[in-house]
Amino acid sequence: MSDYPYQADFPQQEGGGDEDARSDATEGHDEDAEAMYEGEYQGIPHPDEIKAAQRAARAEARKKARLAAAMPDEEDLAEQYENIMEDCGHGRFQWTLFIVLGIALMADGVDGFVVGFVLPSAEKDMCLSNANKGMLGLLVYVSMMVGAFVWGSLADKMGRRKCLIYCLAIDCVFSFLSCFAQGYGFFIFFRFCSGFGIGGTIPIVYTYFAEFLQMDKRGEHLSWLCMFWMFGGLYASFTAWGIIPHYGWGISLGTQYQIHTWRVFILVCMFPAIIALVGLVFMPESPRFFLENGRHDEAWMILRHVHDTNWKAKGEPERVFTVSNITTPKTQEDEFIEIQSDTGTSFQRWTVRHTNLLKQVMQNVISLAAPDLRLQSLFLAIVWFTMAFSYHGLSVWFPDMIKYMQYEEYESKVKLFHRERVERFHFNFSLVNQIHKEGEYVHDKFMNIEIKSVKFEDSLFENCYFEDVRSTNTYFENCTIKNTVFYNTDSKFIDCRMENATFLHPKKGCHLNFQEENDIVIYMVSFLGSLATLPGNILSALFMDKIGRIKIIGGSMLVSAVCTFLLLLSFSQGAVILFQCLFYATSVAAWNGLEVITVEIYPSAKRCTAFGVLNGTCKLAAIIGSVIFAKFIGVTKIIPIFLAFAALACGGLLATKLPDTREKILE
C-alpha cells in the first residue's frame, strides 16, 4: 500500500460493487431538472458525445486489428486507461502537477549551468589547474549520464514519484555540502553525487507527467513542460550575473575557511530542487505504474482523486467517478516477491527483494533490444546522439569563442619593454598587459599594487622590495633575483635563479584578481541563449499535435544544420552571440519533439528505462562533443561547423524514419 492519503475509500471488490457504482453515478442527478445542453438547438454535439465517438472509432480499429491477428476481443489496459483519463478530464490536478514537475525540470536546467559559472571563481579558492577544471566538468556529465540510466531504470520498478523524490533529495544534500567544501577532492566528490541525483530527473519527469495526460493533450502539454528547462537556464544565468561578479565579498571563518559569493550562488541554485521536493510530497504516484504492477486499489484511489479534483474545479462536483474495475496485469516476478515476503528473516527478505529488483531492471534494459523495439530504439538513440553532440558541442564553443576573441583583442594591445633599466624607482601604480625583456631593476620598490597579465623575461631584480602585490596571470621567467624581499606577495617563478631572496608571510592560495575571471559578458551570453529558446518552445507546443512529432524533430534539426553555416560569418563577439541565439531558437523544437516521442514509443513497463538509456546516450554525446569542439577554439571554425552540420543533417533525415505517435495510446 502506498503513502497516498486517500486510503479510506476503496471500491468494493466483492458483493455489490456494481450496484454501488450505479448508485454513485446517479447521485445528485435529477433527469427532470437537467438543463438542456445549450448547443443542442444549433446541432452542435455535446463534448461527451464527441469523446464517445472517438472511443468507438478507436475500439473498432482495435477490434479489426485483433481479428486480423486472431486475438481475443477484449479491452486492454491501454485502451481502458485512456478512456479513464478522458473521463477525468484535464484540469486543476494536471496543472498543479505541471508546476511541480516543471520546477523539478527547472532544477535540472539550473544544474547544467552551475559548474560552468562557479569554476572561474572556485579556481581562486582551490587553485585549480586547467586539467582539474576540465576533469570537474567531465565528471559532472559522467555522473548525470550514470544517474539517468540508473534512476530511469529504477523508476519502472520502484515508482516515478518515489525515484524523483530520491533524485531531488540527493541533489539537494550534496549541492549543499559542495557549498562548504574547501578542498578540490571533496568539492568534485559532492558535485559528482549531486549530478548523479539530478541526472535522473528528465526521464522521470516526462514519463510521470505523460501518464496523467489523455492522448489529445499529451504532445502540447509535454512541450509546455519543456519550457521549464529554459527557465532553469534563465534563473542560473540571472542569479550568477547578480551574485558571482562580486567575488570580493565573503565571510571568513578562521584563516582557512572562506565563504565567497560563488558558494552563495550554489545555495541559491538549490531553491528549485527544494521547492519541487516539497511539492512532490503532496503529489500521488502515477496510477499507470500501480496498474502495471497489479496495485489496483491504489491506482483507483488516485484516478478518482484526479477526476474529483478536475470536475469540482470546473464547477461540476456532481460528476462521480464510476469506474469500479480496471485491468491489472500480474507478473511472475510480482508473485515471486509476495511468496518470499512471507518467509525468512528481514535481511533475507531485503536481499531477495533487491536482488530480484536488480534482475528485473537488467531484464528491462535488455528487452529494449527485442525485435519489436530494436530498430526504433537504434534510430532514436542515433537522433538523440547527433542532436546532443551538436548542441552541447556548440554550447561549449560559443562562450569559449567569445573568451578567445576577448583574449586576442587584449593581446593586440600588449606593451613591450626591451632592455629597460629602472633604478631606485617606487612603483605605486598597476602594471597591466605588458612584456618586459632583458630588463634591469635595481633598488626598486613595488608596493601595494596590482600586476595583471605581465611577463618578465630574462630580467634582473637586485636589492628590490615587493610588498602587498596582487598578481593575475603574471610570471617571472628565466630571471635572476638577488637580495630581494617579497612580503605578503603572491608570485609565480619559472626557471628563475634565486640569490639571497627572502619570502616573508607569503600569501596562501591563488589570490587571483576578483574581476578578471568574472566577465559579465559570459553570463549575458548564457542568459540570451536561454531566452532565445522561448519562441521555439512556444511554436513547438502549439504545433506538436497539429503537424506531428516527426516533422517537428526533422524540420528543427535540418533548419539548425543550415544555421550552423552562418557561424562562418562570426568575426566579432556580437556576431557570435547573434548566431548562438539563432541556433538555440531553431534547435529547441527538436529537443521537445524527441522528449515527447520517447515517452510515446515505449510501453509503460519500459518507458522510464528507455528514456533513461537515451538520456544517458545524450550525456555521452555531450561529453564527446564538448571535448572535441573545445580543441578547435582559436585553431579553426571550419571543423566544428562541419561536424555540427553533418550530425544535425544526419539526425534530421533519420528522424523521418521514426514512427508517428500522434494518435497512439500509451501502451
XYZ file of C-alpha atoms in Angstrom:
667
model
C 0.000 0.000 0.000
C 1.379 3.447 -0.905
C 1.560 6.521 1.325
C -1.139 8.258 -0.697
C -3.582 9.988 1.693
C -6.849 8.730 0.182
C -6.939 5.232 1.646
C -10.343 5.173 3.295
C -12.470 4.976 0.156
C -11.685 1.691 -1.565
C -14.113 0.446 -4.203
C -15.935 -2.687 -3.140
C -14.404 -5.593 -4.974
C -16.982 -8.151 -3.900
C -20.747 -8.246 -3.475
C -22.371 -5.005 -4.576
C -19.513 -3.182 -6.284
C -21.533 -2.704 -9.472
C -24.641 -1.629 -7.584
C -22.686 0.970 -5.623
C -21.109 2.236 -8.830
C -24.563 2.594 -10.407
C -25.959 4.363 -7.374
C -22.958 6.723 -7.283
C -23.450 7.541 -10.935
C -26.990 8.799 -10.253
C -26.193 10.613 -7.029
C -27.162 14.290 -7.233
C -28.621 13.740 -10.708
C -32.237 14.655 -11.498
C -33.231 13.956 -15.071
C -36.324 16.171 -14.848
C -34.275 19.093 -13.626
C -31.337 18.562 -16.003
C -30.527 21.665 -18.009
C -30.654 21.377 -21.774
C -27.245 21.499 -23.421
C -27.185 24.979 -24.965
C -25.630 23.849 -28.237
C -28.266 21.181 -28.918
C -30.580 23.633 -30.711
C -27.737 24.559 -33.072
C -26.873 20.973 -33.922
C -23.542 21.122 -32.051
C -22.652 17.745 -30.483
C -22.025 17.583 -26.772
C -18.338 17.149 -25.779
C -19.234 13.840 -24.132
C -20.746 12.653 -27.421
C -17.543 13.585 -29.256
C -15.442 11.611 -26.766
C -17.799 8.645 -27.051
C -17.497 8.722 -30.837
C -13.694 8.865 -30.602
C -13.677 5.905 -28.246
C -15.962 3.923 -30.523
C -13.727 4.616 -33.516
C -10.625 3.530 -31.613
C -12.369 0.434 -30.290
C -13.487 -0.532 -33.787
C -9.970 -0.090 -35.150
C -8.512 -2.196 -32.368
C -11.199 -4.841 -32.881
C -10.252 -5.149 -36.545
C -6.589 -5.389 -35.581
C -7.364 -8.191 -33.113
C -9.402 -10.084 -35.662
C -6.593 -9.806 -38.173
C -4.147 -11.106 -35.575
C -6.550 -13.739 -34.197
C -6.504 -12.071 -30.741
C -9.343 -12.210 -28.174
C -11.783 -9.304 -28.369
C -11.338 -7.590 -25.012
C -10.443 -4.101 -23.919
C -6.829 -3.991 -22.756
C -5.292 -1.789 -20.078
C -4.018 0.866 -22.518
C -7.451 1.476 -24.076
C -9.214 1.360 -20.727
C -6.714 3.759 -19.123
C -7.078 6.226 -21.983
C -10.866 6.198 -21.554
C -10.496 6.785 -17.819
C -8.165 9.745 -18.349
C -10.674 11.246 -20.787
C -13.367 10.888 -18.135
C -11.078 12.511 -15.554
C -10.536 15.435 -17.895
C -7.668 17.907 -17.970
C -7.819 20.495 -15.243
C -6.604 21.615 -11.849
C -4.813 18.390 -10.963
C -2.741 18.292 -14.168
C -1.868 21.979 -13.877
C -0.734 21.515 -10.265
C 1.405 18.542 -11.251
C 2.649 20.545 -14.249
C 4.024 23.270 -11.945
C 5.659 20.824 -9.518
C 7.307 18.733 -12.239
C 8.203 21.855 -14.180
C 10.147 23.194 -11.204
C 11.883 19.808 -10.903
C 12.859 20.091 -14.572
C 13.979 23.651 -13.903
C 16.308 22.288 -11.205
C 17.936 20.079 -13.851
C 18.338 23.099 -16.137
C 19.963 25.095 -13.335
C 22.362 22.279 -12.511
C 23.601 22.203 -16.090
C 24.982 25.733 -15.661
C 26.293 25.642 -12.089
C 29.759 24.198 -12.669
C 30.461 26.394 -15.686
C 29.555 29.532 -13.746
C 31.366 28.758 -10.487
C 34.613 27.392 -11.951
C 36.264 30.787 -12.647
C 35.724 31.770 -9.012
C 36.189 28.343 -7.415
C 39.622 28.005 -9.002
C 40.733 31.027 -6.990
C 39.843 29.370 -3.702
C 41.125 25.932 -4.681
C 43.957 26.821 -7.074
C 42.634 24.508 -9.750
C 44.800 23.741 -12.735
C 43.360 23.605 -16.241
C 43.448 19.801 -16.056
C 41.490 19.790 -12.793
C 38.924 22.223 -14.175
C 38.407 20.041 -17.220
C 38.130 16.934 -15.043
C 35.411 18.547 -12.918
C 33.231 19.394 -15.901
C 33.769 15.925 -17.381
C 32.907 14.058 -14.176
C 29.712 16.033 -13.646
C 28.491 14.969 -17.098
C 29.530 11.383 -16.394
C 27.585 11.395 -13.128
C 24.480 12.764 -14.860
C 24.807 10.057 -17.521
C 25.002 7.325 -14.865
C 22.137 8.928 -12.927
C 19.878 8.995 -15.983
C 20.488 5.312 -16.626
C 20.133 4.143 -13.011
C 17.139 6.235 -11.926
C 15.333 5.785 -15.228
C 15.597 2.025 -14.833
C 14.593 2.034 -11.170
C 11.559 4.251 -11.792
C 9.899 1.459 -13.780
C 10.177 -0.848 -10.777
C 10.046 1.429 -7.718
C 7.728 4.162 -8.936
C 8.066 7.517 -10.683
C 7.286 9.712 -7.694
C 9.468 7.807 -5.236
C 12.520 7.839 -7.513
C 12.046 11.501 -8.372
C 11.986 12.357 -4.669
C 15.215 10.385 -4.194
C 16.828 12.204 -7.144
C 15.968 15.680 -5.860
C 16.884 14.819 -2.274
C 20.330 13.550 -3.328
C 20.873 16.681 -5.416
C 19.889 18.992 -2.547
C 22.045 17.244 0.068
C 25.227 17.088 -1.978
C 24.783 20.536 -3.546
C 24.548 21.928 -0.025
C 27.695 20.075 1.042
C 29.574 21.302 -2.045
C 28.954 24.891 -0.923
C 31.247 24.358 2.055
C 33.860 22.052 0.552
C 37.226 23.773 0.879
C 39.302 21.172 -0.958
C 39.106 20.161 -4.590
C 38.708 16.464 -3.755
C 35.624 16.940 -1.600
C 34.157 19.513 -3.985
C 34.409 17.224 -7.006
C 33.002 14.287 -4.994
C 29.970 16.287 -3.829
C 29.303 17.646 -7.320
C 29.569 14.117 -8.733
C 26.962 12.858 -6.254
C 24.734 15.855 -6.963
C 24.935 15.149 -10.693
C 24.068 11.501 -10.089
C 20.860 12.619 -8.381
C 19.742 15.324 -10.778
C 20.648 13.158 -13.785
C 17.545 11.040 -13.237
C 15.164 13.991 -13.291
C 14.455 14.313 -17.016
C 13.498 10.669 -17.743
C 11.190 10.513 -14.732
C 9.541 13.922 -15.099
C 8.353 13.397 -18.675
C 7.193 9.838 -18.032
C 5.415 10.809 -14.821
C 3.518 13.712 -16.398
C 2.644 11.833 -19.603
C 0.825 9.164 -17.614
C -1.645 11.759 -16.322
C -2.445 13.113 -19.806
C -5.007 11.990 -22.328
C -3.883 11.416 -25.897
C -5.093 14.675 -27.451
C -3.375 16.757 -24.738
C -0.105 14.862 -24.499
C 2.063 16.453 -27.174
C 1.100 20.033 -26.391
C 1.406 19.866 -22.618
C 4.644 17.882 -22.612
C 6.029 20.597 -24.884
C 4.895 23.319 -22.499
C 6.656 21.388 -19.745
C 9.906 21.611 -21.738
C 9.898 25.377 -21.226
C 10.911 24.940 -17.607
C 14.371 23.790 -18.674
C 14.686 27.187 -20.349
C 13.533 28.857 -17.121
C 16.299 26.973 -15.328
C 18.905 28.420 -17.686
C 17.492 31.921 -17.256
C 17.423 31.559 -13.479
C 21.010 30.299 -13.292
C 22.343 32.965 -15.662
C 20.492 35.820 -13.976
C 21.478 34.849 -10.426
C 25.084 34.193 -11.463
C 25.172 37.600 -13.144
C 23.938 39.259 -9.957
C 25.977 37.291 -7.399
C 29.269 35.881 -8.655
C 30.978 39.024 -10.069
C 31.031 40.408 -6.510
C 33.553 37.747 -5.640
C 35.486 40.053 -3.301
C 32.658 39.802 -0.780
C 32.937 36.880 1.582
C 32.820 35.556 5.108
C 35.948 34.314 6.879
C 35.614 31.572 9.455
C 39.165 31.348 10.660
C 42.193 31.683 8.435
C 41.498 28.630 6.269
C 37.726 28.774 5.778
C 36.270 31.230 3.279
C 32.697 31.548 2.006
C 32.696 33.641 -1.159
C 29.827 34.562 -3.445
C 30.203 31.549 -5.734
C 29.217 29.384 -2.775
C 26.194 31.600 -2.172
C 25.292 31.123 -5.830
C 25.254 27.321 -5.383
C 22.921 27.735 -2.404
C 20.562 29.911 -4.446
C 20.587 27.344 -7.242
C 19.214 24.753 -4.811
C 15.879 26.580 -4.437
C 14.099 24.977 -7.453
C 15.047 21.468 -6.304
C 13.879 22.193 -2.755
C 10.549 23.638 -3.937
C 9.941 20.678 -6.259
C 10.827 18.243 -3.481
C 8.269 19.826 -1.156
C 5.637 19.847 -3.916
C 6.163 16.162 -4.690
C 5.304 15.244 -1.105
C 1.700 16.272 -1.891
C 1.538 14.573 -5.285
C 0.396 10.949 -5.835
C 2.263 8.190 -7.621
C 1.447 7.507 -11.259
C -1.693 5.307 -11.339
C -0.409 3.734 -14.541
C 2.651 2.490 -12.646
C 0.411 0.999 -9.954
C -1.746 -0.757 -12.533
C 1.276 -2.180 -14.337
C 2.374 -3.638 -11.002
C -1.003 -5.097 -10.053
C -1.869 -2.478 -7.398
C -5.467 -1.869 -8.448
C -6.831 -0.228 -5.296
C -4.137 2.445 -5.034
C -4.470 3.269 -8.736
C -8.263 3.511 -8.391
C -7.999 5.976 -5.493
C -5.600 8.234 -7.380
C -7.717 8.233 -10.535
C -10.817 9.081 -8.525
C -8.930 11.937 -6.861
C -7.843 13.262 -10.269
C -11.444 13.018 -11.529
C -12.966 14.751 -8.498
C -10.310 17.499 -8.355
C -10.771 18.429 -12.009
C -14.560 18.397 -12.149
C -15.029 20.221 -8.865
C -12.694 22.945 -10.117
C -14.826 23.178 -13.276
C -17.992 23.676 -11.237
C -19.394 20.174 -11.745
C -18.987 18.457 -8.348
C -21.957 16.192 -9.074
C -19.963 14.188 -11.632
C -18.971 10.927 -9.942
C -16.108 8.587 -10.781
C -17.950 5.445 -11.937
C -15.066 3.099 -12.691
C -15.137 0.069 -10.406
C -12.732 -2.339 -12.075
C -9.520 -1.767 -14.024
C -7.409 -4.338 -15.844
C -4.309 -5.193 -13.806
C -1.641 -7.461 -15.284
C 0.199 -9.632 -12.790
C 3.685 -10.906 -13.500
C 5.629 -13.869 -12.231
C 8.115 -11.515 -10.627
C 5.335 -9.978 -8.504
C 4.235 -13.408 -7.290
C 7.828 -14.361 -6.521
C 8.266 -11.303 -4.278
C 4.961 -11.936 -2.497
C 5.892 -15.565 -1.729
C 9.320 -14.646 -0.419
C 7.998 -11.804 1.753
C 6.174 -14.322 3.945
C 9.283 -16.326 4.815
C 12.794 -15.838 6.201
C 14.388 -13.063 8.251
C 14.153 -9.343 7.480
C 17.647 -9.367 5.969
C 16.802 -12.361 3.784
C 13.624 -10.685 2.552
C 15.560 -7.466 1.879
C 18.207 -9.407 -0.043
C 15.639 -11.327 -2.093
C 13.670 -8.192 -2.948
C 16.667 -6.144 -4.031
C 18.311 -8.999 -5.894
C 15.058 -9.567 -7.718
C 14.738 -5.813 -8.343
C 18.197 -5.700 -9.916
C 17.345 -8.734 -12.024
C 14.126 -7.122 -13.276
C 15.914 -3.855 -14.042
C 18.540 -5.618 -16.142
C 15.867 -7.633 -17.944
C 14.062 -4.370 -18.720
C 17.205 -2.853 -20.205
C 17.945 -5.957 -22.270
C 14.356 -6.052 -23.518
C 14.929 -2.735 -25.332
C 16.906 -4.755 -27.872
C 13.944 -7.070 -28.523
C 12.944 -7.417 -32.194
C 9.817 -5.258 -31.816
C 11.793 -2.362 -30.259
C 15.295 -2.846 -31.664
C 15.080 -0.783 -34.838
C 13.187 2.172 -33.436
C 15.430 2.192 -30.336
C 18.507 2.312 -32.581
C 17.116 5.140 -34.735
C 16.013 7.099 -31.691
C 19.401 6.649 -29.992
C 21.201 7.951 -33.089
C 18.931 11.005 -33.313
C 19.436 11.731 -29.598
C 23.212 11.341 -30.000
C 23.562 13.578 -33.056
C 21.373 16.271 -31.510
C 23.260 16.272 -28.207
C 26.664 16.127 -29.912
C 25.974 19.264 -31.933
C 24.012 21.182 -29.307
C 26.368 20.669 -26.362
C 29.454 20.918 -28.526
C 28.368 24.326 -29.795
C 27.249 25.299 -26.278
C 30.908 24.994 -25.269
C 32.178 26.573 -28.481
C 30.109 29.786 -28.199
C 31.358 31.123 -24.820
C 34.898 29.841 -25.379
C 34.997 31.568 -28.755
C 33.934 34.818 -27.124
C 36.654 34.433 -24.487
C 39.192 33.757 -27.227
C 38.147 36.887 -29.103
C 38.466 38.904 -25.904
C 41.914 37.422 -25.340
C 43.024 38.227 -28.902
C 41.814 41.800 -28.568
C 43.623 42.130 -25.241
C 46.829 40.628 -26.629
C 46.807 43.033 -29.542
C 47.210 45.924 -27.079
C 50.186 44.486 -25.172
C 53.062 46.881 -24.436
C 56.625 45.644 -24.947
C 59.603 46.984 -22.939
C 63.047 45.796 -24.032
C 66.312 46.247 -22.119
C 64.948 48.959 -19.854
C 66.925 49.885 -16.727
C 64.977 51.211 -13.747
C 66.893 52.223 -10.640
C 65.646 53.493 -7.249
C 62.085 53.855 -8.500
C 58.883 53.380 -6.453
C 56.201 51.545 -8.446
C 52.934 52.725 -6.856
C 50.720 52.163 -9.912
C 49.376 48.998 -11.522
C 51.181 47.226 -14.325
C 48.762 45.824 -16.912
C 49.232 43.817 -20.135
C 52.971 44.227 -20.523
C 56.052 42.209 -21.519
C 59.457 43.175 -20.088
C 62.500 41.538 -21.727
C 66.122 41.698 -20.547
C 65.357 44.492 -18.114
C 67.335 45.546 -15.021
C 65.619 46.666 -11.805
C 67.907 47.840 -9.057
C 66.862 49.190 -5.630
C 63.233 49.447 -6.800
C 60.084 49.155 -4.682
C 56.815 47.508 -5.762
C 54.284 48.275 -3.009
C 50.502 47.822 -2.714
C 49.911 47.433 -6.436
C 48.278 45.026 -8.871
C 50.255 43.360 -11.635
C 47.928 41.949 -14.289
C 48.950 39.944 -17.385
C 52.612 40.912 -17.090
C 55.620 38.794 -18.009
C 59.231 39.456 -17.019
C 61.706 37.530 -19.212
C 65.490 37.245 -18.733
C 65.443 40.184 -16.338
C 67.498 41.106 -13.273
C 65.978 42.122 -9.917
C 68.639 43.295 -7.454
C 68.004 44.750 -3.991
C 64.299 45.190 -4.767
C 61.370 45.127 -2.357
C 57.878 43.694 -3.085
C 55.067 44.318 -0.565
C 51.299 43.612 -0.798
C 51.485 42.855 -4.507
C 48.479 41.134 -6.105
C 49.128 39.407 -9.399
C 46.941 37.925 -12.115
C 48.418 35.906 -14.960
C 51.882 37.277 -14.126
C 55.158 35.337 -14.396
C 58.885 35.745 -13.816
C 60.661 33.559 -16.391
C 64.430 32.941 -16.589
C 65.012 35.872 -14.276
C 67.827 36.452 -11.774
C 66.658 37.646 -8.368
C 69.324 38.908 -5.931
C 68.957 40.242 -2.390
C 65.251 40.841 -2.943
C 62.459 40.684 -0.352
C 58.887 39.502 -1.083
C 56.458 40.458 1.713
C 52.789 39.353 1.624
C 53.088 38.856 -2.111
C 51.988 36.124 -4.472
C 54.405 35.423 -7.312
C 54.982 32.756 -9.958
C 58.531 31.868 -10.957
C 59.608 29.772 -13.942
C 63.266 28.662 -14.143
C 64.470 31.622 -12.091
C 67.833 31.908 -10.230
C 67.450 32.950 -6.612
C 70.400 34.536 -4.758
C 69.670 35.521 -1.173
C 65.971 36.132 -1.885
C 63.631 36.391 1.132
C 59.930 35.494 1.287
C 58.021 36.839 4.319
C 54.362 35.985 5.024
C 53.732 34.665 1.526
C 50.083 34.595 0.510
C 48.403 31.209 0.555
C 46.152 30.087 -2.258
C 45.847 31.587 -5.694
C 44.642 35.088 -4.837
C 43.873 35.931 -8.406
C 42.153 39.140 -9.356
C 38.493 39.118 -8.373
C 37.221 40.792 -11.516
C 39.375 39.148 -14.157
C 37.612 35.806 -14.479
C 34.095 37.090 -13.872
C 33.344 38.813 -17.133
C 29.600 39.533 -17.144
C 29.564 39.001 -20.925
C 29.667 35.238 -20.309
C 26.610 35.406 -18.045
C 24.830 37.614 -20.552
C 25.617 35.132 -23.348
C 24.084 32.258 -21.374
C 21.075 34.385 -20.423
C 20.385 35.452 -24.007
C 20.953 31.905 -25.275
C 18.346 30.545 -22.861
C 15.922 33.352 -23.650
C 16.284 32.717 -27.383
C 14.643 29.311 -26.979
C 11.339 30.915 -25.938
C 9.888 31.299 -29.488
C 10.899 27.729 -30.398
C 9.321 26.384 -27.224
C 6.052 28.180 -27.880
C 5.845 27.171 -31.545
C 6.665 23.537 -30.837
C 3.963 23.392 -28.150
C 1.351 24.932 -30.448
C 2.139 22.703 -33.420
C 3.302 19.447 -31.792
C -0.131 17.859 -32.159
C -1.029 19.650 -35.393
C 1.897 18.725 -37.632
C 3.321 15.818 -35.645
C 6.476 14.943 -33.759
C 8.422 13.666 -36.770
C 8.107 16.884 -38.757
C 8.969 18.939 -35.683
C 12.145 16.945 -34.990
C 13.309 16.609 -38.598
C 12.464 20.172 -39.574
C 14.086 21.691 -36.498
C 17.310 19.708 -36.899
C 17.623 20.465 -40.611
C 16.981 24.188 -40.114
C 19.525 24.181 -37.271
C 22.028 22.487 -39.572
C 21.621 25.299 -42.098
C 22.028 27.887 -39.335
C 25.407 26.454 -38.354
C 26.860 27.691 -41.644
C 26.163 31.264 -40.539
C 28.807 30.730 -37.858
C 31.398 31.170 -40.606
C 30.427 34.861 -40.513
C 31.100 35.196 -36.764
C 34.071 37.586 -36.815
C 33.059 39.560 -33.723
C 31.652 38.901 -30.272
C 28.303 40.394 -31.261
C 28.034 38.091 -34.275
C 28.801 35.007 -32.165
C 26.066 35.975 -29.687
C 23.582 36.604 -32.505
C 24.195 33.267 -34.234
C 24.175 31.457 -30.900
C 20.681 32.790 -30.192
C 19.558 31.827 -33.697
C 20.873 28.272 -33.284
C 19.218 27.806 -29.901
C 15.931 29.211 -31.185
C 15.774 26.758 -34.094
C 17.085 23.654 -32.311
C 14.927 23.679 -29.182
C 11.877 22.333 -31.042
C 13.825 19.168 -31.885
C 14.576 18.612 -28.201
C 10.904 18.967 -27.334
C 9.863 16.571 -30.078
C 12.429 13.975 -29.011
C 11.238 14.047 -25.418
C 7.600 13.680 -26.450
C 8.160 10.831 -28.909
C 10.419 8.942 -26.481
C 7.617 8.879 -23.928
C 5.094 7.656 -26.506
C 7.037 4.926 -28.297
C 7.749 2.626 -25.367
C 5.302 0.602 -23.228
C 4.694 1.718 -19.642
C 6.760 -1.077 -18.092
C 9.838 0.065 -20.066
C 9.149 3.771 -20.561
C 11.423 5.243 -17.885
C 14.126 2.676 -18.573
C 14.223 3.552 -22.268
C 14.150 7.277 -21.553
C 16.988 6.875 -19.057
C 19.132 4.941 -21.534
C 18.507 7.507 -24.272
C 19.157 10.434 -21.934
C 22.364 8.722 -20.834
C 23.290 8.474 -24.529
C 22.626 12.195 -24.753
C 25.048 12.900 -21.887
C 27.688 10.703 -23.506
C 27.328 12.666 -26.736
C 27.586 15.899 -24.734
C 30.897 14.753 -23.233
C 32.324 13.783 -26.623
C 31.067 16.945 -28.326
C 32.347 19.258 -25.587
C 35.834 17.748 -25.669
C 36.108 17.761 -29.476
C 34.722 21.250 -30.038
C 36.906 22.760 -27.297
C 40.031 21.505 -29.104
C 39.403 23.778 -32.087
C 38.936 27.070 -30.207
C 41.392 29.506 -31.728
C 42.519 26.942 -34.320
C 39.754 26.837 -36.926
C 35.995 27.324 -37.174
C 35.524 25.072 -40.183
C 35.839 21.700 -38.435
C 33.366 22.416 -35.570
C 30.860 23.880 -38.009
C 31.190 20.922 -40.376
C 30.816 18.412 -37.534
C 27.716 20.175 -36.211
C 26.178 20.417 -39.674
C 26.839 16.764 -40.516
C 25.457 15.486 -37.208
C 22.305 17.625 -37.383
C 21.639 16.788 -41.030
C 22.059 13.046 -40.490
C 19.935 13.107 -37.356
C 17.217 15.167 -39.036
C 16.977 12.827 -42.010
C 16.990 9.734 -39.809
C 14.197 11.219 -37.678
C 11.830 10.786 -40.630
C 12.130 7.016 -40.134
C 10.687 7.187 -36.622
C 7.044 6.126 -36.113
C 4.316 8.749 -35.898
C 2.898 8.621 -32.364
C 0.379 11.469 -32.546
C -2.651 9.181 -32.354
C -1.009 6.469 -30.296
C -2.419 5.416 -26.952
C 0.241 4.888 -24.290
C 0.805 1.129 -24.219
